[in-house]
Coordinates of C-alpha atoms in Angstrom, one line a residue:
M15 CA -42.6 25.0 -3.5
T16 CA -43.5 26.9 -6.7
S17 CA -41.2 26.3 -9.6
P18 CA -39.5 29.4 -11.1
A19 CA -40.8 30.7 -14.4
V20 CA -38.7 29.8 -17.4
D21 CA -38.8 31.9 -20.6
P22 CA -38.4 30.2 -24.0
I23 CA -34.7 31.4 -24.3
T24 CA -33.7 29.7 -21.0
R25 CA -35.6 26.6 -22.0
S26 CA -33.8 26.4 -25.3
V27 CA -30.4 27.1 -23.6
V28 CA -30.9 24.2 -21.2
Q29 CA -32.2 21.9 -23.9
H30 CA -29.1 22.4 -26.0
R31 CA -26.8 22.2 -23.0
L32 CA -28.3 18.8 -22.1
S33 CA -27.8 17.7 -25.7
S34 CA -24.2 18.8 -25.7
I35 CA -23.6 17.0 -22.4
V36 CA -24.7 13.6 -23.7
T37 CA -22.9 14.2 -27.0
E38 CA -19.6 14.9 -25.1
M39 CA -20.2 11.7 -23.0
G40 CA -20.4 9.8 -26.3
E41 CA -17.1 11.3 -27.5
A42 CA -15.4 10.2 -24.3
M43 CA -16.7 6.7 -24.7
L44 CA -15.4 6.5 -28.3
R45 CA -11.9 7.6 -27.3
T46 CA -11.5 5.5 -24.1
S47 CA -13.2 2.2 -24.6
Y48 CA -11.1 -0.9 -25.3
S49 CA -13.0 -3.3 -27.6
Q50 CA -13.7 -2.7 -31.3
I51 CA -17.4 -3.2 -30.8
L52 CA -17.3 0.1 -28.9
N53 CA -14.4 2.2 -30.2
S54 CA -15.0 1.3 -33.8
S55 CA -18.6 0.1 -34.2
R56 CA -20.0 2.5 -31.5
D57 CA -22.4 0.0 -30.0
F58 CA -23.2 2.3 -27.0
S59 CA -25.7 5.0 -26.0
L60 CA -25.8 7.8 -23.5
A61 CA -28.7 9.5 -21.7
L62 CA -29.9 11.6 -18.8
C63 CA -32.9 10.5 -16.9
D64 CA -34.5 12.1 -13.8
V65 CA -35.4 10.4 -10.6
N66 CA -38.9 9.8 -11.9
A67 CA -37.4 7.6 -14.7
R68 CA -38.2 10.1 -17.4
L69 CA -35.8 10.3 -20.4
I70 CA -34.5 13.9 -20.4
A71 CA -31.9 13.9 -23.1
Q72 CA -30.0 11.4 -25.3
A73 CA -27.2 11.3 -27.8
D74 CA -27.7 10.1 -31.4
H75 CA -26.4 6.6 -31.0
I76 CA -28.5 3.4 -30.8
P77 CA -32.3 4.0 -30.5
V78 CA -33.1 0.5 -29.2
H79 CA -30.8 1.2 -26.2
V80 CA -32.3 4.5 -25.3
G81 CA -35.9 3.5 -25.6
A82 CA -35.4 0.9 -22.8
L83 CA -33.5 3.1 -20.4
P84 CA -36.5 4.6 -18.5
W85 CA -37.4 1.0 -17.6
A86 CA -33.9 0.3 -16.3
T87 CA -33.9 3.6 -14.4
R88 CA -37.2 2.6 -12.8
A89 CA -35.7 -0.7 -11.6
V90 CA -32.7 1.2 -10.1
E91 CA -35.0 3.6 -8.3
E92 CA -37.1 0.8 -6.9
R93 CA -34.0 -1.1 -5.7
F94 CA -32.0 1.7 -4.0
K95 CA -33.3 4.3 -1.7
D96 CA -29.9 5.1 -0.1
V97 CA -28.0 6.5 -3.1
V98 CA -25.2 9.0 -2.2
P99 CA -22.7 10.9 -4.3
G100 CA -19.9 8.7 -5.6
D101 CA -22.2 5.7 -6.0
V102 CA -22.1 3.8 -9.3
I103 CA -24.9 1.3 -10.1
L104 CA -24.6 -1.4 -12.6
M105 CA -27.2 -3.7 -14.2
N106 CA -27.9 -5.7 -17.4
D107 CA -30.7 -8.1 -16.5
P108 CA -33.6 -8.1 -19.0
Y109 CA -36.1 -9.0 -16.3
H110 CA -34.9 -6.0 -14.2
G111 CA -35.5 -3.3 -16.8
G112 CA -32.7 -4.3 -19.2
S113 CA -33.0 -5.2 -22.9
H114 CA -30.6 -8.2 -23.2
L115 CA -27.6 -9.4 -21.2
P116 CA -24.7 -8.0 -23.4
D117 CA -26.0 -4.4 -22.9
V118 CA -24.5 -3.4 -19.5
T119 CA -25.7 -0.1 -18.1
V120 CA -23.9 2.2 -15.7
F121 CA -25.8 4.8 -13.6
V122 CA -24.1 7.7 -11.8
P123 CA -26.4 9.9 -9.6
I124 CA -26.4 13.6 -10.1
F125 CA -26.9 15.7 -7.0
A126 CA -27.6 19.4 -6.5
G127 CA -26.5 19.9 -2.9
A128 CA -28.3 17.2 -0.8
R129 CA -31.0 16.6 -3.5
R130 CA -30.6 13.9 -6.1
L131 CA -32.2 15.1 -9.3
F132 CA -30.9 13.0 -12.3
W133 CA -29.0 10.0 -13.5
S134 CA -26.1 10.1 -15.9
I135 CA -26.4 6.8 -17.9
V136 CA -24.2 4.8 -20.2
R137 CA -25.3 1.6 -21.9
A138 CA -22.8 -0.4 -23.9
H139 CA -22.8 -3.7 -25.6
Q140 CA -20.0 -6.0 -24.3
S141 CA -18.1 -8.2 -26.7
D142 CA -18.6 -11.1 -24.3
I143 CA -20.9 -11.6 -21.2
G144 CA -20.1 -15.2 -20.3
G145 CA -22.6 -18.0 -20.9
A146 CA -22.3 -21.1 -23.1
T147 CA -21.0 -19.4 -26.3
H148 CA -18.4 -16.7 -27.0
G149 CA -19.6 -13.3 -28.2
A150 CA -22.7 -13.0 -26.0
Y151 CA -25.2 -14.7 -28.3
N152 CA -26.3 -18.4 -27.8
P153 CA -28.7 -19.7 -30.5
D154 CA -28.9 -23.0 -28.5
A155 CA -30.1 -21.4 -25.3
T156 CA -33.4 -22.5 -23.9
E157 CA -33.2 -20.4 -20.7
I158 CA -31.5 -17.1 -19.9
W159 CA -28.9 -18.7 -17.6
Q160 CA -27.3 -20.1 -20.7
E161 CA -26.8 -16.7 -22.2
G162 CA -24.5 -15.1 -19.7
I163 CA -24.1 -13.5 -16.3
R164 CA -27.2 -11.7 -15.0
I165 CA -26.7 -8.5 -13.1
P166 CA -29.6 -7.0 -11.3
P167 CA -29.1 -3.4 -10.1
I168 CA -26.0 -3.5 -7.9
K169 CA -23.7 -0.9 -6.4
L170 CA -20.3 -1.3 -8.0
Y171 CA -19.0 1.8 -6.2
E172 CA -20.2 3.0 -2.8
A173 CA -19.5 6.7 -2.0
G174 CA -16.6 6.7 -4.5
R175 CA -15.1 3.4 -3.4
V176 CA -15.0 0.5 -5.8
R177 CA -16.3 -2.9 -4.7
D178 CA -13.3 -4.9 -5.9
D179 CA -15.0 -8.2 -5.0
I180 CA -17.9 -7.5 -7.3
L181 CA -15.7 -6.3 -10.1
D182 CA -13.5 -9.4 -9.8
M183 CA -16.5 -11.6 -9.9
L184 CA -17.9 -10.0 -13.0
A185 CA -14.5 -10.1 -14.9
L186 CA -14.0 -13.7 -13.9
N187 CA -17.3 -14.6 -15.7
V188 CA -16.4 -13.2 -19.1
R189 CA -13.9 -14.5 -21.7
N190 CA -12.0 -11.3 -22.3
A191 CA -11.6 -9.8 -18.9
H192 CA -9.0 -7.2 -20.1
D193 CA -11.4 -5.6 -22.5
F194 CA -14.4 -5.9 -20.1
R195 CA -12.5 -4.0 -17.4
G196 CA -11.3 -1.4 -19.8
D197 CA -14.8 -0.9 -21.4
L198 CA -16.4 -0.7 -18.0
A199 CA -13.9 1.9 -16.8
A200 CA -14.7 3.9 -20.0
M201 CA -18.4 3.7 -19.3
I202 CA -18.0 4.9 -15.7
G203 CA -15.7 7.7 -16.8
A204 CA -18.2 8.9 -19.4
A205 CA -21.0 8.8 -16.8
H206 CA -19.0 10.8 -14.4
L207 CA -18.3 13.3 -17.1
G208 CA -22.0 13.8 -17.5
E209 CA -22.3 14.3 -13.7
R210 CA -19.5 17.0 -13.8
R211 CA -21.1 18.8 -16.7
M212 CA -24.5 18.8 -15.0
A213 CA -22.9 20.2 -11.8
K214 CA -21.4 23.0 -13.9
L215 CA -24.8 23.7 -15.4
F216 CA -26.3 23.9 -11.9
A217 CA -23.6 26.3 -10.8
E218 CA -24.1 28.6 -13.8
M219 CA -27.9 28.7 -13.8
G220 CA -29.1 27.3 -10.5
A221 CA -30.6 23.8 -10.0
E222 CA -34.1 25.1 -9.6
I223 CA -34.0 26.9 -13.0
V224 CA -32.6 23.8 -14.6
E225 CA -35.4 21.6 -13.1
A226 CA -38.0 24.1 -14.3
A227 CA -36.4 24.3 -17.7
V228 CA -36.4 20.5 -18.0
E229 CA -40.2 20.4 -17.3
A230 CA -40.6 23.1 -20.0
V231 CA -38.5 21.0 -22.5
L232 CA -40.6 18.0 -21.9
D233 CA -43.9 19.9 -22.3
A234 CA -42.6 21.5 -25.5
A235 CA -41.6 18.2 -26.9
E236 CA -45.1 16.8 -26.1
Q237 CA -46.7 19.8 -27.9
Q238 CA -44.6 19.3 -31.0
A239 CA -45.3 15.6 -31.2
R240 CA -49.0 16.0 -30.7
A241 CA -49.1 18.7 -33.3
V242 CA -47.7 16.2 -35.8
V243 CA -49.9 13.3 -34.8
A244 CA -53.0 15.4 -35.0
T245 CA -52.5 15.8 -38.7
W246 CA -52.6 12.1 -39.3
K247 CA -55.8 10.2 -40.3
D248 CA -57.9 8.9 -37.4
G249 CA -58.8 5.2 -37.3
T250 CA -57.6 1.7 -36.5
F251 CA -54.8 0.2 -38.7
Y252 CA -53.1 -3.1 -38.8
G253 CA -49.6 -4.3 -39.7
E254 CA -47.6 -7.4 -39.4
A255 CA -44.1 -8.7 -39.8
F256 CA -42.5 -12.1 -39.6
L257 CA -39.3 -13.6 -38.1
D258 CA -37.8 -16.2 -40.4
D259 CA -37.6 -18.9 -37.6
D260 CA -36.7 -19.5 -34.0
G261 CA -33.5 -21.5 -35.0
R262 CA -35.4 -24.7 -34.5
D263 CA -38.7 -25.9 -35.9
R264 CA -40.9 -22.8 -35.9
K265 CA -41.1 -20.8 -39.0
N266 CA -42.6 -17.4 -39.9
I267 CA -43.2 -16.2 -36.3
R268 CA -45.7 -13.3 -36.6
I269 CA -45.6 -9.9 -34.9
S270 CA -48.9 -8.2 -35.1
A271 CA -49.6 -4.5 -34.5
K272 CA -53.0 -2.9 -34.1
V273 CA -52.6 0.8 -34.1
T274 CA -55.4 3.2 -33.1
K275 CA -55.0 6.9 -33.8
R276 CA -57.5 9.4 -32.3
G277 CA -56.8 13.1 -32.3
S278 CA -53.2 13.5 -31.0
D279 CA -53.0 10.0 -29.3
I280 CA -51.6 6.8 -30.6
E281 CA -52.2 3.4 -29.1
V282 CA -50.1 0.4 -30.2
D283 CA -51.4 -3.0 -29.3
L284 CA -49.1 -6.0 -29.9
S285 CA -51.3 -8.5 -28.0
E286 CA -52.1 -10.7 -31.0
S287 CA -48.4 -11.5 -31.7
D288 CA -47.5 -15.2 -31.7
P289 CA -46.6 -17.0 -28.6
Q290 CA -43.1 -16.9 -27.1
A291 CA -40.4 -19.2 -28.2
Q292 CA -38.0 -21.6 -26.4
S293 CA -35.0 -19.7 -28.0
F294 CA -33.4 -16.3 -28.0
V295 CA -35.7 -14.7 -30.5
N296 CA -38.0 -13.5 -27.6
S297 CA -38.1 -9.9 -26.5
S298 CA -37.9 -8.6 -23.0
H299 CA -40.5 -6.1 -21.8
A300 CA -38.2 -3.1 -21.9
N301 CA -36.9 -3.9 -25.3
M302 CA -40.5 -4.3 -26.7
H303 CA -41.3 -0.8 -25.5
A304 CA -38.1 0.5 -27.0
A305 CA -39.1 -0.9 -30.4
V306 CA -42.5 0.8 -30.4
V307 CA -40.9 4.0 -29.2
M308 CA -38.5 3.8 -32.1
A309 CA -41.2 3.4 -34.7
F310 CA -43.1 6.4 -33.3
A311 CA -39.9 8.5 -33.0
Y312 CA -39.0 7.9 -36.7
L313 CA -42.4 9.3 -37.8
I314 CA -42.5 12.6 -35.9
D315 CA -40.4 15.6 -36.8
P316 CA -36.6 15.1 -36.7
D317 CA -36.0 18.3 -34.7
T318 CA -38.4 17.3 -31.9
P319 CA -36.3 16.2 -28.9
K320 CA -36.7 12.5 -28.4
N321 CA -37.5 12.6 -24.7
S322 CA -40.3 11.3 -22.4
G323 CA -42.3 14.4 -23.3
A324 CA -42.4 13.5 -27.0
L325 CA -43.6 10.0 -26.0
R326 CA -46.6 11.2 -24.0
P327 CA -49.0 10.7 -27.0
L328 CA -48.0 7.0 -27.2
K329 CA -49.6 4.1 -25.3
V330 CA -48.3 0.6 -25.6
I331 CA -50.3 -2.6 -25.0
A332 CA -48.8 -6.1 -25.0
K333 CA -49.4 -9.5 -23.6
Q334 CA -46.9 -11.4 -21.5
G335 CA -46.1 -14.9 -22.9
T336 CA -45.9 -13.7 -26.5
I337 CA -42.8 -13.3 -28.7
V338 CA -42.7 -9.6 -27.9
W339 CA -42.8 -10.0 -24.1
A340 CA -41.4 -13.3 -22.8
D341 CA -42.0 -14.9 -19.4
P342 CA -39.1 -14.5 -16.9
G343 CA -36.3 -17.0 -17.4
L344 CA -36.6 -17.4 -21.2
P345 CA -33.7 -16.5 -23.4
V346 CA -33.9 -13.0 -25.1
T347 CA -30.4 -12.1 -26.4
L348 CA -31.3 -11.6 -30.0
C349 CA -34.1 -9.2 -29.1
T350 CA -32.4 -5.9 -29.6
S351 CA -32.1 -6.8 -33.3
H352 CA -35.0 -9.2 -33.6
P353 CA -37.9 -9.0 -33.0
S354 CA -37.1 -5.3 -32.6
N355 CA -36.9 -4.8 -36.3
E356 CA -40.1 -6.7 -36.9
I357 CA -42.0 -4.7 -34.2
V358 CA -40.9 -1.5 -35.9
E359 CA -41.9 -2.9 -39.3
A360 CA -45.3 -4.0 -38.1
V361 CA -46.1 -0.6 -36.5
I362 CA -44.9 1.4 -39.5
K363 CA -46.8 -0.8 -41.9
A364 CA -49.9 -0.1 -39.8
L365 CA -49.3 3.7 -39.7
A366 CA -48.9 3.7 -43.5
G367 CA -52.6 4.0 -43.6
S368 CA -52.6 7.0 -41.3
C369 CA -49.5 9.0 -42.3
P370 CA -48.3 7.6 -45.7
D371 CA -46.2 10.7 -46.3
R372 CA -44.0 9.9 -43.3
V373 CA -43.5 6.1 -43.3
M374 CA -40.5 4.4 -45.0
A375 CA -39.9 1.0 -46.4
G376 CA -38.2 -1.8 -44.4
W377 CA -34.5 -1.6 -43.4
G378 CA -32.2 -4.6 -43.5
R379 CA -32.2 -7.2 -40.8
R380 CA -29.2 -8.1 -38.7
F381 CA -27.2 -11.2 -39.5
R382 CA -24.1 -11.2 -37.2
I383 CA -21.2 -13.6 -36.8
A384 CA -18.9 -13.8 -33.8
V385 CA -15.6 -15.6 -34.3
K386 CA -13.2 -16.8 -31.5
G387 CA -9.7 -17.7 -32.4
E388 CA -6.0 -17.0 -31.9
N389 CA -4.2 -14.2 -33.6
P390 CA -0.9 -15.6 -34.9
A391 CA 0.7 -12.1 -34.8
T392 CA 0.3 -11.9 -31.0
G393 CA -0.4 -15.4 -29.8
R394 CA -3.4 -14.0 -28.0
G395 CA -7.0 -15.1 -28.3
F396 CA -9.5 -12.8 -29.9
I397 CA -13.3 -12.4 -30.3
W398 CA -14.3 -10.6 -33.4
H399 CA -17.8 -9.4 -34.3
L400 CA -18.9 -8.9 -37.9
F401 CA -20.2 -5.3 -38.2
H402 CA -19.2 -5.0 -41.8
A403 CA -21.4 -5.6 -44.9
R404 CA -24.2 -3.6 -43.4
P405 CA -27.6 -4.1 -45.1
G406 CA -29.4 -1.3 -46.9
G407 CA -31.9 1.2 -45.6
G408 CA -35.5 1.5 -46.8
A409 CA -36.7 4.0 -49.3
S410 CA -39.1 6.8 -48.3
P411 CA -41.2 9.5 -49.9
G412 CA -38.1 11.6 -49.8
G413 CA -36.0 9.4 -52.1
D414 CA -34.0 6.2 -52.4
G415 CA -32.7 4.4 -49.3
W416 CA -29.2 4.7 -48.0
S417 CA -26.9 1.9 -49.0
S418 CA -25.1 -0.2 -46.3
I419 CA -26.6 2.0 -43.5
G420 CA -27.6 -0.9 -41.2
E421 CA -30.7 -2.1 -39.5
W422 CA -33.9 -0.4 -38.3
H423 CA -33.0 -0.8 -34.7
S424 CA -29.9 1.4 -35.0
V425 CA -30.7 3.5 -38.2
G426 CA -27.0 4.1 -38.9
G427 CA -25.9 4.3 -35.3
L428 CA -23.8 1.1 -35.6
K429 CA -20.8 1.6 -37.8
F430 CA -18.7 -1.0 -39.5
G431 CA -15.5 1.0 -38.9
S432 CA -12.3 1.1 -40.8
I433 CA -11.4 -2.0 -42.8
E434 CA -7.7 -1.2 -42.4
V435 CA -8.0 -1.0 -38.6
A436 CA -9.9 -4.3 -38.5
E437 CA -7.1 -6.0 -40.6
A438 CA -4.5 -4.5 -38.3
R439 CA -6.1 -5.7 -35.1
F440 CA -7.3 -9.1 -36.3
P441 CA -6.1 -11.9 -38.6
L442 CA -8.5 -10.9 -41.4
H443 CA -8.2 -9.9 -45.0
F444 CA -11.1 -8.1 -46.7
R445 CA -10.7 -9.3 -50.2
R446 CA -13.9 -7.5 -51.3
H447 CA -16.3 -5.1 -49.6
E448 CA -18.5 -3.2 -52.1
F449 CA -22.1 -2.4 -52.8
L450 CA -24.2 -5.4 -54.1
A451 CA -26.0 -4.5 -57.2
N452 CA -29.7 -5.3 -57.5
S453 CA -30.0 -6.0 -53.7
G454 CA -32.5 -3.2 -52.9
G455 CA -36.2 -3.4 -53.4
D456 CA -37.6 -1.8 -56.6
G457 CA -40.1 1.0 -56.3
Q458 CA -40.8 4.6 -57.1
Y459 CA -37.9 5.1 -54.8
R460 CA -35.3 2.3 -54.6
G461 CA -34.1 0.6 -51.5
G462 CA -30.5 1.1 -50.4
L463 CA -28.1 -1.5 -51.5
G464 CA -26.5 -4.2 -49.3
V465 CA -22.9 -5.3 -49.6
A466 CA -20.8 -8.1 -51.2
L467 CA -18.1 -9.1 -48.7
D468 CA -15.4 -11.7 -49.2
L469 CA -13.5 -12.1 -45.9
V470 CA -10.5 -14.4 -45.6
F471 CA -9.3 -15.7 -42.2
E472 CA -5.5 -15.4 -41.9
T473 CA -5.2 -17.6 -38.9
E474 CA -2.9 -20.6 -38.3
K475 CA -5.3 -22.6 -36.1
P476 CA -9.0 -23.4 -36.5
S477 CA -11.4 -20.7 -35.2
L478 CA -14.9 -21.1 -34.0
G479 CA -17.9 -19.1 -35.1
N480 CA -21.5 -18.7 -34.2
T481 CA -24.3 -16.8 -35.9
A482 CA -27.3 -14.9 -34.6
G483 CA -29.7 -13.0 -36.8
E484 CA -32.5 -12.9 -39.3
G485 CA -33.2 -12.2 -42.9
T486 CA -32.4 -15.2 -45.1
T487 CA -36.1 -15.9 -45.8
H488 CA -37.7 -12.5 -45.6
G489 CA -36.1 -9.5 -47.2
S490 CA -36.6 -5.9 -46.2
A491 CA -40.3 -5.0 -46.6
G492 CA -41.5 -2.8 -49.5
M493 CA -44.0 -0.1 -48.6
L494 CA -47.0 1.3 -50.4
G495 CA -46.5 -0.7 -53.6
G496 CA -42.7 -0.9 -53.3
K497 CA -41.0 -4.3 -53.6
D498 CA -39.2 -6.3 -50.9
S499 CA -35.5 -6.5 -51.1
K500 CA -33.5 -9.7 -51.7
P501 CA -32.8 -11.5 -48.4
H502 CA -29.3 -12.2 -47.0
H503 CA -27.1 -15.0 -48.3
Y504 CA -24.0 -16.1 -46.3
R505 CA -21.7 -18.9 -47.1
L506 CA -18.4 -20.3 -45.8
L507 CA -15.9 -21.3 -48.5
S508 CA -13.3 -23.9 -47.6
H509 CA -10.6 -25.2 -49.9
G510 CA -11.5 -28.6 -51.3
K511 CA -15.0 -28.5 -49.9
A512 CA -18.5 -27.6 -51.1
P513 CA -19.6 -24.1 -50.0
R514 CA -21.4 -24.3 -46.6
E515 CA -24.6 -22.3 -46.3
L516 CA -24.7 -20.4 -43.1
R517 CA -27.9 -20.4 -41.1
T518 CA -28.8 -17.3 -39.1
K519 CA -28.8 -19.2 -35.7
E520 CA -26.1 -21.8 -35.2
T521 CA -23.1 -22.5 -33.1
G522 CA -19.9 -24.5 -33.5
I523 CA -19.0 -23.4 -37.0
V524 CA -15.4 -24.5 -37.6
I525 CA -13.4 -21.9 -39.6
M526 CA -10.1 -23.2 -40.9
P527 CA -7.1 -21.1 -41.8
G528 CA -7.6 -19.6 -45.3
D529 CA -11.4 -20.0 -45.2
C530 CA -13.5 -17.3 -46.8
L531 CA -16.7 -15.9 -45.4
E532 CA -18.9 -14.9 -48.4
V533 CA -21.5 -12.4 -47.4
R534 CA -24.2 -11.0 -49.7
S535 CA -26.3 -8.7 -47.4
A536 CA -29.8 -7.6 -48.1
G537 CA -30.8 -4.2 -49.4
G538 CA -33.6 -2.0 -48.1
G539 CA -37.2 -2.2 -49.2
G540 CA -38.6 -0.1 -52.1
F541 CA -41.2 2.7 -51.6
G542 CA -44.1 3.3 -54.0
P543 CA -45.1 1.4 -57.2
P544 CA -42.1 0.6 -59.4
E545 CA -43.9 2.0 -62.5
K546 CA -43.6 5.5 -61.0
R547 CA -39.8 5.4 -60.9
T548 CA -38.5 7.9 -63.5
K549 CA -36.5 6.9 -66.5
A550 CA -33.7 9.2 -65.4
A551 CA -33.4 7.5 -62.0
R552 CA -33.3 4.0 -63.7
E553 CA -30.7 5.2 -66.1
R554 CA -28.6 6.6 -63.3
D555 CA -28.8 3.3 -61.4
R556 CA -27.5 1.5 -64.5
L557 CA -24.7 3.9 -65.2
Q558 CA -23.5 3.7 -61.6
G559 CA -23.8 -0.1 -61.6
L560 CA -26.3 -0.2 -58.8
V561 CA -28.9 -2.0 -60.9
T562 CA -28.0 -4.3 -63.8
D563 CA -30.1 -6.1 -66.3
D564 CA -28.2 -9.4 -66.0
E565 CA -27.7 -10.7 -62.5
K566 CA -26.1 -14.0 -63.5
G567 CA -22.7 -12.4 -63.8
L568 CA -22.9 -10.8 -60.4
P569 CA -21.2 -12.3 -57.3
R570 CA -23.8 -14.2 -55.2

């Protein structure tokens, strides 16, 4: 059957309607989810994919989520051939198209009459997913089974009827079943909202017109992306970035990117990256692709829709058994943060030789802490994730980096939320939360600043913490002559004891009542030679207290 012709106005209307649908889905998630990791820090993403596993539309949330969704959609399509209206499919397994276990994904099919055309998709990071440690990250894991419950594509609802046995089994395997059930209900509700809005679009315009318009949207995005890439310098370029360690004996784990640009095509080859690890710093296949997609998407025009059409110029090559693509069964939970950040960094370093006017310096790395304890105000247990003290963003040819914006894998999509709300919900006191002077890398344009945080635990019983992250050895990378930022520095201060340096990958950290978590997060990398920074910019930095001449008087 010949597709109907679609004029540019109809294409634009459909494109913007799709964008508004996923945006509305995100607002629904924000207002109905239970856990602070979702309703405050917004660690979720929404998308529409078609039955060919092509990304059609996404909301502006977490890029590393969205870049992996086509692989998850492909796994669902391969598993189920008998999808009917009212089905809800669930999955999280990194070896079935997922990124890492905490990111649970909900799929709701979208039908036009008897034909299934699209998927409404919600991916959200759960505050706990079982496994050996609370909070979904296990630095001690040597296999994925120690990281949490694995969910291949399964039907949670069949023709509108919930599988209570499956839901009970899942909730039984996480530490905070109440929040898990509430968050999952919010995800399903948001996905069904997308389904209803698409049905309304079909009713208004006709499903055939919408299908044809989607093809036109993808083709237009490809044309726009290729038009940009064609202006870049041809050649083969190299970049590399390093993980601090694997949490054990390996240091400076290398991610290598060989990027070849010809005409309007880009090939990214990560095959020479270091071998995989026996810890959770490995990447899953889908997550590796997502990281490369992020790097490419950051360099094309911001108004180009970030869909599968825009990614047609991009080819990714990698080798299984390396740090960027682990063998099945190995742990991978840290991967959405690291090595995602380092993959992005290596690719952008390489492309600095091809499109220097579009690259940016390195963004801060993630250093998270999860704390499990008892709230004396309620007598209930809690799990709290540190999303505050975000690191700084990298500078660019357009100016200084944003301060406390977060990491490269989320580029501001993750929020630290209200301090007052966090103090109301949890036994915490934020004694200090302010920009950290001198933390950004120097350059023609300065990296954004990190944060000085002093956080006091107002518990009555000991709590337990674990860490998962990077960035205490390597700061955020400077670009094209810019300087690297300072690295992170985290300590636990206990009365009557020497300060305890916190490593980025450890479990079993005992936090006593009254202890203070002292965080000094990294800034972003600098862009361009420091000698090119204007005197007026340096004077402004000094007047605002962002850069000082004497660092000895600053809090560490």
